[in-house]
Coordinates of C-alpha atoms in Angstrom, one line a residue:
X1 CA 45.2 22.8 66.0
X2 CA 43.7 21.2 69.5
X3 CA 41.3 23.9 70.1
X4 CA 38.6 25.1 68.5
X5 CA 38.8 28.7 66.4
X6 CA 37.8 31.1 68.8
X7 CA 38.1 35.1 68.8
X8 CA 41.0 36.7 70.1
X9 CA 41.4 39.4 72.7
X10 CA 44.1 42.0 73.2
X11 CA 45.4 41.8 76.7
X12 CA 47.4 44.9 78.3
X13 CA 50.8 43.6 79.1
X14 CA 52.9 44.3 81.9
X15 CA 56.3 43.6 83.0
X16 CA 57.2 40.9 85.8
X17 CA 60.6 40.1 86.8
X18 CA 63.2 37.7 85.2
X19 CA 65.0 34.6 85.8
X20 CA 67.1 33.0 83.7
X21 CA 68.7 29.2 83.4
X22 CA 71.5 29.9 80.2
X23 CA 73.6 33.0 80.3
X24 CA 74.6 34.3 77.4
X25 CA 77.3 35.5 75.1
X26 CA 78.5 39.1 75.2
X27 CA 79.6 38.8 72.0
X28 CA 77.3 39.4 69.5
X29 CA 63.1 25.2 52.2
X30 CA 63.6 22.3 54.9
X31 CA 65.3 19.6 53.1
X32 CA 63.3 16.7 53.2
X33 CA 65.7 14.2 51.2
X34 CA 68.9 13.0 52.8
X35 CA 71.4 15.2 51.4
X36 CA 73.7 17.2 53.0
X37 CA 72.9 21.3 53.7
X38 CA 75.6 23.0 52.4
X39 CA 74.3 26.5 53.4
X40 CA 74.5 25.1 56.8
X41 CA 78.0 23.9 56.7
X42 CA 79.5 27.1 55.3
X43 CA 77.5 29.3 57.5
X44 CA 79.9 26.9 59.9
X45 CA 82.7 28.3 59.4
X46 CA 81.5 31.7 60.7
X47 CA 80.2 31.0 64.6
X48 CA 82.6 30.3 67.5
X49 CA 82.0 27.0 68.7
X50 CA 80.8 26.3 71.8
X51 CA 78.2 29.6 72.1
X52 CA 74.8 28.8 72.2
X53 CA 71.4 29.8 71.0
X54 CA 69.1 30.8 74.4
X55 CA 65.3 30.3 73.9
X56 CA 62.3 30.3 75.9
X57 CA 59.5 28.0 77.2
X58 CA 56.9 27.2 80.2
X59 CA 57.7 24.8 82.8
X60 CA 56.9 21.6 82.4
X61 CA 56.9 17.8 83.7
X62 CA 56.6 16.5 79.9
X63 CA 58.9 16.5 77.0
X64 CA 56.7 13.7 74.9
X65 CA 55.6 15.9 72.2
X66 CA 52.6 14.2 71.3
X67 CA 51.3 14.0 75.0
X68 CA 52.4 17.3 76.0
X69 CA 50.0 20.0 76.9
X70 CA 51.5 23.6 76.0
X71 CA 52.0 25.3 72.8
X72 CA 55.4 27.1 73.7
X73 CA 56.7 23.5 75.1
X74 CA 55.3 22.0 71.3
X75 CA 57.8 25.1 69.3
X76 CA 61.1 24.6 71.4
X77 CA 60.2 20.0 70.6
X78 CA 59.2 21.0 67.0
X79 CA 63.4 21.6 67.0
X80 CA 63.6 17.6 67.9
X81 CA 60.9 16.1 66.3
X82 CA 59.5 16.3 62.7
X83 CA 56.5 15.7 61.3
X84 CA 54.7 13.3 59.6
X85 CA 53.4 16.4 56.9
X86 CA 54.9 19.1 56.9
X87 CA 53.1 22.6 55.8
X88 CA 54.9 25.0 54.0
X89 CA 54.6 28.8 53.9
X90 CA 51.9 28.9 51.7
X91 CA 49.8 26.2 53.7
X92 CA 50.4 23.6 51.9
X93 CA 51.1 20.0 52.8
X94 CA 54.5 18.5 51.9
X95 CA 56.5 15.4 52.9
X96 CA 58.4 14.8 55.8
X97 CA 58.6 11.8 57.6
X98 CA 56.0 10.7 54.9
X99 CA 57.2 10.4 51.0
X100 CA 54.3 10.4 49.6
X101 CA 50.5 9.4 49.9
X102 CA 47.2 8.4 48.2
X103 CA 43.9 8.2 49.2
X104 CA 41.3 5.3 48.1
X105 CA 38.4 6.5 45.4
X106 CA 35.9 7.2 48.4
X107 CA 38.5 9.5 50.3
X108 CA 38.5 7.3 53.1
X109 CA 41.7 5.8 52.9
X110 CA 45.3 7.4 53.0
X111 CA 47.5 5.4 52.2
X112 CA 51.0 6.5 53.8
X113 CA 55.0 5.7 51.9
X114 CA 57.6 6.5 54.5
X115 CA 60.9 7.4 53.2
X116 CA 63.6 5.2 53.6
X117 CA 66.8 5.4 55.4
X118 CA 64.9 7.4 58.4
X119 CA 66.5 7.4 62.3
X120 CA 66.0 8.1 65.4
X121 CA 69.1 9.5 67.1
X122 CA 69.8 6.6 68.9
X123 CA 70.2 4.8 65.5
X124 CA 67.2 3.4 65.0
X125 CA 65.7 2.7 61.8
X126 CA 62.2 4.7 61.6
X127 CA 59.2 2.7 60.2
X128 CA 55.5 1.8 59.9
X129 CA 55.7 0.6 63.6
X130 CA 56.3 4.4 64.9
X131 CA 53.5 6.1 63.0
X132 CA 50.9 3.7 63.8
X133 CA 52.2 4.2 67.5
X134 CA 52.1 7.5 67.6
X135 CA 48.5 8.2 66.4
X136 CA 47.6 5.7 68.9
X137 CA 49.4 7.8 71.2
X138 CA 48.0 10.6 70.7
X139 CA 44.1 8.8 70.8
X140 CA 44.8 7.8 74.5
X141 CA 46.4 11.3 75.5
X142 CA 44.6 14.3 77.5
X143 CA 41.8 15.8 75.7
X144 CA 44.0 19.1 76.0
X145 CA 46.9 17.8 74.4
X146 CA 48.3 19.8 71.8
X147 CA 47.7 17.3 68.8
X148 CA 44.5 15.4 70.1
X149 CA 42.1 16.9 67.2
X150 CA 44.4 15.6 64.7
X151 CA 43.4 12.0 65.5
X152 CA 39.5 12.9 65.2
X153 CA 39.1 11.8 62.0
X154 CA 40.7 8.4 62.2
X155 CA 39.2 5.6 63.0
X156 CA 42.3 3.4 62.8
X157 CA 45.8 2.9 61.3
X158 CA 47.2 -0.2 60.3
X159 CA 50.8 -1.4 59.3
X160 CA 50.7 -2.5 55.7
X161 CA 54.5 -3.3 55.3
X162 CA 58.0 -2.2 57.0
X163 CA 57.6 1.6 55.3
X164 CA 53.9 1.4 54.8
X165 CA 50.6 2.2 56.6
X166 CA 46.8 2.7 55.8
X167 CA 45.0 6.0 57.8
X168 CA 40.8 4.7 57.6
X169 CA 39.7 7.9 58.0
X170 CA 35.8 8.7 59.8
X171 CA 34.6 9.7 55.9
X172 CA 35.9 12.1 53.2
X173 CA 37.2 15.3 53.8
X174 CA 39.9 17.4 52.4
X175 CA 41.2 18.4 55.6
X176 CA 42.4 14.9 56.5
X177 CA 46.0 15.7 55.1
X178 CA 46.3 18.9 57.3
X179 CA 45.2 16.9 60.5
X180 CA 48.7 14.4 60.0
X181 CA 51.4 17.2 60.8
X182 CA 51.8 16.0 64.4
X183 CA 55.5 14.7 65.4
X184 CA 56.5 10.8 65.3
X185 CA 57.5 9.4 67.9
X186 CA 59.7 5.7 68.2
X187 CA 57.8 2.6 69.3
X188 CA 60.7 1.0 70.0
X189 CA 61.8 3.9 72.8
X190 CA 58.4 5.0 74.0
X191 CA 56.9 1.5 73.8
X192 CA 58.8 0.0 76.3
X193 CA 58.8 0.2 80.0
X194 CA 56.5 2.7 81.7
X195 CA 56.2 6.0 78.5
X196 CA 55.6 8.1 82.0
X197 CA 59.8 7.4 82.3
X198 CA 61.0 8.4 78.9
X199 CA 58.7 11.6 79.1
X200 CA 61.8 14.0 80.7
X201 CA 64.5 12.4 78.4
X202 CA 63.2 12.6 74.7
X203 CA 64.2 10.6 71.5
X204 CA 63.5 12.4 68.4
X205 CA 65.3 12.6 65.1
X206 CA 66.2 16.6 64.1
X207 CA 68.8 18.7 63.4
X208 CA 69.3 19.0 68.0
X209 CA 69.2 15.5 70.1
X210 CA 67.8 16.2 73.8
X211 CA 71.2 16.7 76.3
X212 CA 69.3 17.6 79.6
X213 CA 66.7 18.9 81.3
X214 CA 66.6 20.8 85.0
X215 CA 62.8 21.7 86.2
X216 CA 61.8 25.5 86.3
X217 CA 65.1 26.0 85.0
X218 CA 66.5 24.7 81.8
X219 CA 65.9 22.3 78.4
X220 CA 69.1 21.8 77.0
X221 CA 69.6 20.3 73.1
X222 CA 72.5 19.0 71.6
X223 CA 73.1 19.3 67.7
X224 CA 73.0 16.0 65.9
X225 CA 73.5 14.0 62.9
X226 CA 70.0 13.3 61.6
X227 CA 68.8 11.6 58.4
X228 CA 66.9 14.7 57.7
X229 CA 69.7 16.4 56.1
X230 CA 69.5 19.2 58.7
X231 CA 73.4 20.4 59.3
X232 CA 73.1 22.1 63.1
X233 CA 75.1 25.5 62.5
X234 CA 75.1 26.0 66.8
X235 CA 76.4 23.2 69.1
X236 CA 73.6 24.2 71.5
X237 CA 70.6 25.4 72.0
X238 CA 69.5 26.2 75.5
X239 CA 65.7 26.5 76.6
X240 CA 65.5 28.6 80.0
X241 CA 61.8 28.2 82.2
X242 CA 60.1 31.2 82.1
X243 CA 56.7 32.0 83.3
X244 CA 55.0 33.9 81.2
X245 CA 55.0 35.8 78.1
X246 CA 55.7 39.0 79.5
X247 CA 59.2 37.7 81.1
X248 CA 59.9 36.7 77.5
X249 CA 59.9 39.8 76.3
X250 CA 61.8 41.6 79.1
X251 CA 64.3 39.0 79.0
X252 CA 64.3 39.7 75.2
X253 CA 65.1 43.5 75.5
X254 CA 68.0 42.6 78.4
X255 CA 69.7 40.1 76.3
X256 CA 68.6 36.8 78.0
X257 CA 66.9 35.5 75.1
X258 CA 68.3 35.4 71.7
X259 CA 65.2 34.6 69.9
X260 CA 61.4 35.2 70.3
X261 CA 58.6 34.5 68.9
X262 CA 56.0 38.2 69.4
X263 CA 53.5 40.2 67.9
X264 CA 54.9 43.3 66.5
X265 CA 53.3 45.6 68.8
X266 CA 53.7 43.8 71.7
X267 CA 57.9 44.0 70.8
X268 CA 57.2 47.7 70.8
X269 CA 56.4 48.0 74.2
X270 CA 59.9 46.3 75.4
X271 CA 62.4 47.0 72.9
X272 CA 64.6 49.9 74.6
X273 CA 67.5 49.5 72.1
X274 CA 65.3 48.6 68.8
X275 CA 69.2 46.8 68.4
X276 CA 67.4 43.5 66.8
X277 CA 66.8 41.4 63.5
X278 CA 62.8 41.3 63.0
X279 CA 61.2 38.4 60.5
X280 CA 57.5 38.5 59.7
X281 CA 55.2 36.0 58.9
X282 CA 51.6 36.1 57.7
X283 CA 49.4 34.4 60.8
X284 CA 45.5 33.0 60.1
X285 CA 44.1 36.2 62.3
X286 CA 41.8 37.7 60.1
X287 CA 40.1 40.8 61.2
X288 CA 36.5 41.9 59.9
X289 CA 33.4 43.4 59.4
X290 CA 30.3 41.5 59.8
X291 CA 26.5 41.9 59.0
X292 CA 23.6 41.2 60.7
X293 CA 21.6 39.4 57.4
X294 CA 18.2 39.5 59.5
X295 CA 18.4 43.4 59.2
X296 CA 16.5 44.5 56.4
X297 CA 19.1 47.3 55.4
X298 CA 21.9 44.8 54.8
X299 CA 19.8 42.1 52.6
X300 CA 20.1 45.1 49.9
X301 CA 23.0 44.0 48.0
X302 CA 23.8 47.2 46.5
X303 CA 24.2 48.2 50.6
X304 CA 26.5 46.0 51.4
X305 CA 28.6 47.2 48.6
X306 CA 28.7 50.8 49.1
X307 CA 29.7 50.1 52.4
X308 CA 32.7 47.8 51.2
X309 CA 33.8 50.6 48.4
X310 CA 33.7 52.7 52.5
X311 CA 36.4 51.0 53.8
X312 CA 39.8 52.1 53.5
X313 CA 41.5 49.3 54.1
X314 CA 45.2 50.7 53.0
X315 CA 45.0 53.4 55.3
X316 CA 43.5 51.3 58.2
X317 CA 46.5 49.0 57.3
X318 CA 49.1 51.2 57.9
X319 CA 47.3 53.3 60.8
X320 CA 45.8 50.7 62.8
X321 CA 48.1 47.9 62.5
X322 CA 51.4 50.1 61.4
X323 CA 51.6 48.3 58.1
X324 CA 52.1 44.6 60.0
X325 CA 49.5 43.0 57.9
X326 CA 47.9 42.0 54.4
X327 CA 45.0 43.6 53.0
X328 CA 42.5 40.9 53.1
X329 CA 39.7 40.9 49.8
X330 CA 38.8 36.8 50.3
X331 CA 38.4 35.1 53.8
X332 CA 41.3 33.4 52.6
X333 CA 45.1 34.4 53.4
X334 CA 46.6 36.2 50.7
X335 CA 49.4 34.2 51.3
X336 CA 47.8 30.2 51.1
X337 CA 48.4 28.5 47.9
X338 CA 44.2 28.3 47.7
X339 CA 44.0 31.9 47.4
X340 CA 42.1 33.6 44.4
X341 CA 43.5 37.5 43.7
X342 CA 40.5 37.3 40.4
X343 CA 37.7 38.0 42.9
X344 CA 35.6 41.6 42.4
X345 CA 38.2 43.6 44.8
X346 CA 36.3 47.1 46.7
X347 CA 38.9 49.7 46.8
X348 CA 38.4 52.5 48.7
X349 CA 35.7 54.5 46.3
X350 CA 33.3 56.8 48.3
X351 CA 31.8 58.5 44.9
X352 CA 31.1 54.4 43.9
X353 CA 29.4 53.9 47.5
X354 CA 27.1 57.2 46.9
X355 CA 26.0 55.9 42.7
X356 CA 25.7 52.0 44.9
X357 CA 22.8 53.7 47.3
X358 CA 21.7 56.0 44.8
X359 CA 20.9 53.5 42.4
X360 CA 19.1 51.3 45.5
X361 CA 17.3 54.0 46.3
X362 CA 18.3 55.6 49.3
X363 CA 18.0 59.5 49.4
X364 CA 18.2 61.9 51.5
X365 CA 14.6 63.1 51.8
X366 CA 14.6 65.3 54.2
X367 CA 18.1 67.0 54.2
X368 CA 19.4 65.4 58.0
X369 CA 22.3 64.4 55.9
X370 CA 21.6 60.8 56.7
X371 CA 19.8 58.7 53.5
X372 CA 16.5 57.0 53.8
X373 CA 14.4 54.7 51.8
X374 CA 10.4 54.7 51.1
X375 CA 8.9 51.2 50.3
X376 CA 5.4 50.6 50.5
X377 CA 4.9 53.8 52.6
X378 CA 7.4 51.8 54.9
X379 CA 10.8 54.5 55.2
X380 CA 13.8 53.1 56.3
X381 CA 16.9 54.9 57.7
X382 CA 20.4 54.3 56.9
X383 CA 21.3 54.3 60.6
X384 CA 23.2 51.5 62.8
X385 CA 25.7 50.4 65.1
X386 CA 28.8 48.8 65.1
X387 CA 29.5 46.8 67.6
X388 CA 33.0 46.0 69.3
X389 CA 34.4 44.5 72.3
X390 CA 36.1 47.6 74.3
X391 CA 39.2 46.4 74.9
X392 CA 40.3 45.7 71.7
X393 CA 41.6 48.8 70.4
X394 CA 42.3 48.0 67.2
X395 CA 38.1 47.1 66.2
X396 CA 37.8 50.3 68.2
X397 CA 40.0 52.7 65.7
X398 CA 38.9 50.9 62.9
X399 CA 35.1 51.5 63.9
X400 CA 35.8 54.8 64.7
X401 CA 37.2 55.4 61.1
X402 CA 34.2 53.6 59.8
X403 CA 31.7 55.6 61.0
X404 CA 33.4 58.8 59.8
X405 CA 34.0 57.0 56.3
X406 CA 30.4 56.3 56.4
X407 CA 28.7 59.7 57.4
X408 CA 30.4 61.0 54.3
X409 CA 27.7 58.7 52.5
X410 CA 25.1 59.4 54.3
X411 CA 25.0 56.7 56.5
X412 CA 24.6 57.2 60.2
X413 CA 26.6 54.9 62.3
X414 CA 27.7 54.7 66.3
X415 CA 30.1 52.9 67.8
X416 CA 29.2 50.7 70.5
X417 CA 31.9 49.3 72.4
X418 CA 30.7 46.6 75.5
X419 CA 32.7 44.2 78.2
X420 CA 34.3 41.0 75.7
X421 CA 31.7 39.3 78.0
X422 CA 28.7 41.0 76.4
X423 CA 30.0 41.3 73.1
X424 CA 30.4 37.5 72.8
X425 CA 26.7 36.9 74.2
X426 CA 25.2 39.7 71.7
X427 CA 27.2 37.5 68.8
X428 CA 26.0 34.5 69.5
X429 CA 22.1 36.0 70.3
X430 CA 22.5 37.7 66.9
X431 CA 21.7 40.8 68.9
X432 CA 24.2 43.7 67.0
X433 CA 23.6 45.6 63.4
X434 CA 27.5 45.1 62.2
X435 CA 30.5 44.4 64.3
X436 CA 34.2 44.3 63.8
X437 CA 35.8 40.9 64.5
X438 CA 38.7 38.6 64.4
X439 CA 39.5 35.0 64.2
X440 CA 42.8 33.3 63.8
X441 CA 41.9 30.2 61.9
X442 CA 42.7 26.9 62.0
X443 CA 45.1 25.4 59.9
X444 CA 43.1 23.3 57.8
X445 CA 41.3 25.5 54.8
X446 CA 37.3 24.7 55.8
X447 CA 35.6 27.9 55.9
X448 CA 32.3 25.9 57.2
X449 CA 32.3 27.9 60.9
X450 CA 31.9 31.1 59.3
X451 CA 30.3 30.2 55.7
X452 CA 28.0 27.6 56.2
X453 CA 24.4 27.5 57.4
X454 CA 24.3 27.2 61.0
X455 CA 28.5 27.4 61.0
X456 CA 29.5 27.7 65.0
X457 CA 30.6 30.9 64.4
X458 CA 28.4 32.2 61.6
X459 CA 27.0 34.9 64.2
X460 CA 25.4 36.8 61.2
X461 CA 22.4 35.0 60.5
X462 CA 23.8 34.6 56.6
X463 CA 22.4 31.3 55.1
X464 CA 23.2 30.7 51.5
X465 CA 22.3 27.2 49.7
X466 CA 24.7 28.3 46.7
X467 CA 27.5 28.4 49.1
X468 CA 27.0 25.4 51.5
X469 CA 27.3 23.8 47.8
X470 CA 30.5 25.6 47.1
X471 CA 31.3 24.3 50.6
X472 CA 30.9 21.0 50.6
X473 CA 32.7 21.2 47.2
X474 CA 35.8 22.3 49.1
X475 CA 36.0 19.6 51.9
X476 CA 35.7 16.7 49.6
X477 CA 38.1 18.0 47.3
X478 CA 40.7 15.4 47.6
X479 CA 43.7 16.5 44.5
X480 CA 45.4 19.9 44.1
X481 CA 43.3 21.0 40.9
X482 CA 40.1 20.2 42.7
X483 CA 41.0 21.7 46.0
X484 CA 41.9 24.9 44.0
X485 CA 39.0 25.0 41.8
X486 CA 36.7 24.2 44.4
X487 CA 38.3 27.1 46.5
X488 CA 38.4 29.9 43.7
X489 CA 34.3 29.6 43.1
X490 CA 33.6 30.0 46.6
X491 CA 36.0 32.9 47.3
X492 CA 34.3 34.5 44.3
X493 CA 31.3 33.8 45.0
X494 CA 31.6 35.2 49.0
X495 CA 33.0 38.5 47.3
X496 CA 30.9 38.9 44.5
X497 CA 28.1 38.5 47.6
X498 CA 29.9 40.5 50.1
X499 CA 28.9 38.3 53.0
X500 CA 31.9 39.7 55.1
X501 CA 34.3 42.4 54.5
X502 CA 37.7 41.0 54.6
X503 CA 40.2 43.8 56.4
X504 CA 43.3 42.0 56.9
X505 CA 45.5 39.5 58.2
X506 CA 47.9 39.9 61.0
X507 CA 51.7 39.5 60.6
X508 CA 53.5 38.2 64.0
X509 CA 57.4 37.8 63.4
X510 CA 60.4 36.5 65.2
X511 CA 63.0 38.6 67.1
X512 CA 66.5 37.7 67.7
X513 CA 69.4 39.5 68.7
X514 CA 72.0 40.9 66.6
X515 CA 74.5 38.5 67.6
X516 CA 72.8 36.0 66.1
X517 CA 73.5 35.0 62.7
X518 CA 71.6 33.1 60.0
X519 CA 68.3 32.6 57.6
X520 CA 65.4 33.9 60.6
X521 CA 62.4 32.5 59.2
X522 CA 59.1 31.6 60.9
X523 CA 55.6 30.1 59.8
X524 CA 52.9 29.9 62.2
X525 CA 53.1 26.4 62.7
X526 CA 56.2 26.2 63.4
X527 CA 58.1 29.6 64.6
X528 CA 61.5 28.0 65.0
X529 CA 61.8 26.2 61.8
X530 CA 65.1 27.4 60.8
X531 CA 66.9 27.3 64.5
X532 CA 69.3 24.4 63.0
X533 CA 70.5 28.1 60.5
X534 CA 70.7 30.1 63.3
X535 CA 74.7 31.0 65.0
X536 CA 76.5 33.2 66.4
X537 CA 79.0 36.1 65.3
X538 CA 82.8 36.4 65.8

């Protein structure tokens, strides 16, 4: 969450040498109250004591979750630390350390009640002091720390009781609650003496506790009693220190790592045996088609709709993404609790495309198989380029397919593939006709950057007073009901106007060797959320 939303480049992967710090055996809804996880207890009857799960992360000299700067390290630390607020599989905030919360009437203050009887691994109680200390720690962290942006809207945090705090925000914003998904650390432990001395011996509160750390080699976690109702099914987790993602993929293929998170297409390049389990999850990465709204032909809504009906989304999902994704009909992820299904959908229909173009006066007047239109003696031809970056094979494939479909309805389109630097510069300068793009969205549901007038990634030049009003309503909604209503209205309007053409939300996955048993489940915000349920088969 620390970085601005950015375009994603697909990189060519290559194999590098591998080393391991842990050796593998040749064998092959998180509870938020204080009850025992009976499923995990049952599973423990089926695993070999002493066996361990082997994961990986990058090298680090900092195991403090709030000052750490590496995403792979953060994924591991989440196995030891619970967040203030959790995000479920639908992207909705849920209790974790916080039991409940309420906003002030103007939305500027959030009052949080912490669950009673929560404890750190050393037995000390989790209190309001820990929440205040954690927020101040993030505020003082480097700009590159994973959770730095989480406190950008927080003016101050005040303890109001042993288990209650008030968080004062810089202004009313529906996304404020989503930024409170950072881990909580112990004020007594990290606040005594020099914090740097504690950063390599972390004190957590979840299913696994810190055991040992050998720099450049391994981190070891051990099963621990905890107050979050999570009963770990394996005695230990060993985390190998690896140099990069390529090493992880190769190590997994060689049986050195037990579980990794990876793109499905990446895994296909390395998995020589196919002997693995897979659990896919929807990411916040959306591929879409954008128009240049300053081009006169795209100011015609019938043209935009005709193009939308000519996009074979299901076929693209199958052929380009190998079905590892979900067709998108709105800019909101279909897995999201804010998704509105009752929008105008543009299912592939070339006859409908032709009808819309005919109705708008676009005809082939000179028999060259390209439609044209004359207005006030000015002739326009339905012809344009589709901009993509040449490094991205998926975008190029989509653009080529679009050209074929457009040709069938009398539109002449040409793929214009350029290096990424040129692609990005031309988007920023509004120097294109149409483009195929992709965005990895933030967990915070706010689309002002893409749809708002002057939005940071609104390369199309789109500007609508009505859309800006809908966005403001979404940003100022504080209850579930008002958020659902506001986002529903936004999606319906944007779909009707065909502001963009959403194509697909991509899936990612976690992979496990066959020796691993237990429920595989992940979300983009927590890929190892079920690590405590994994165990080794007898």
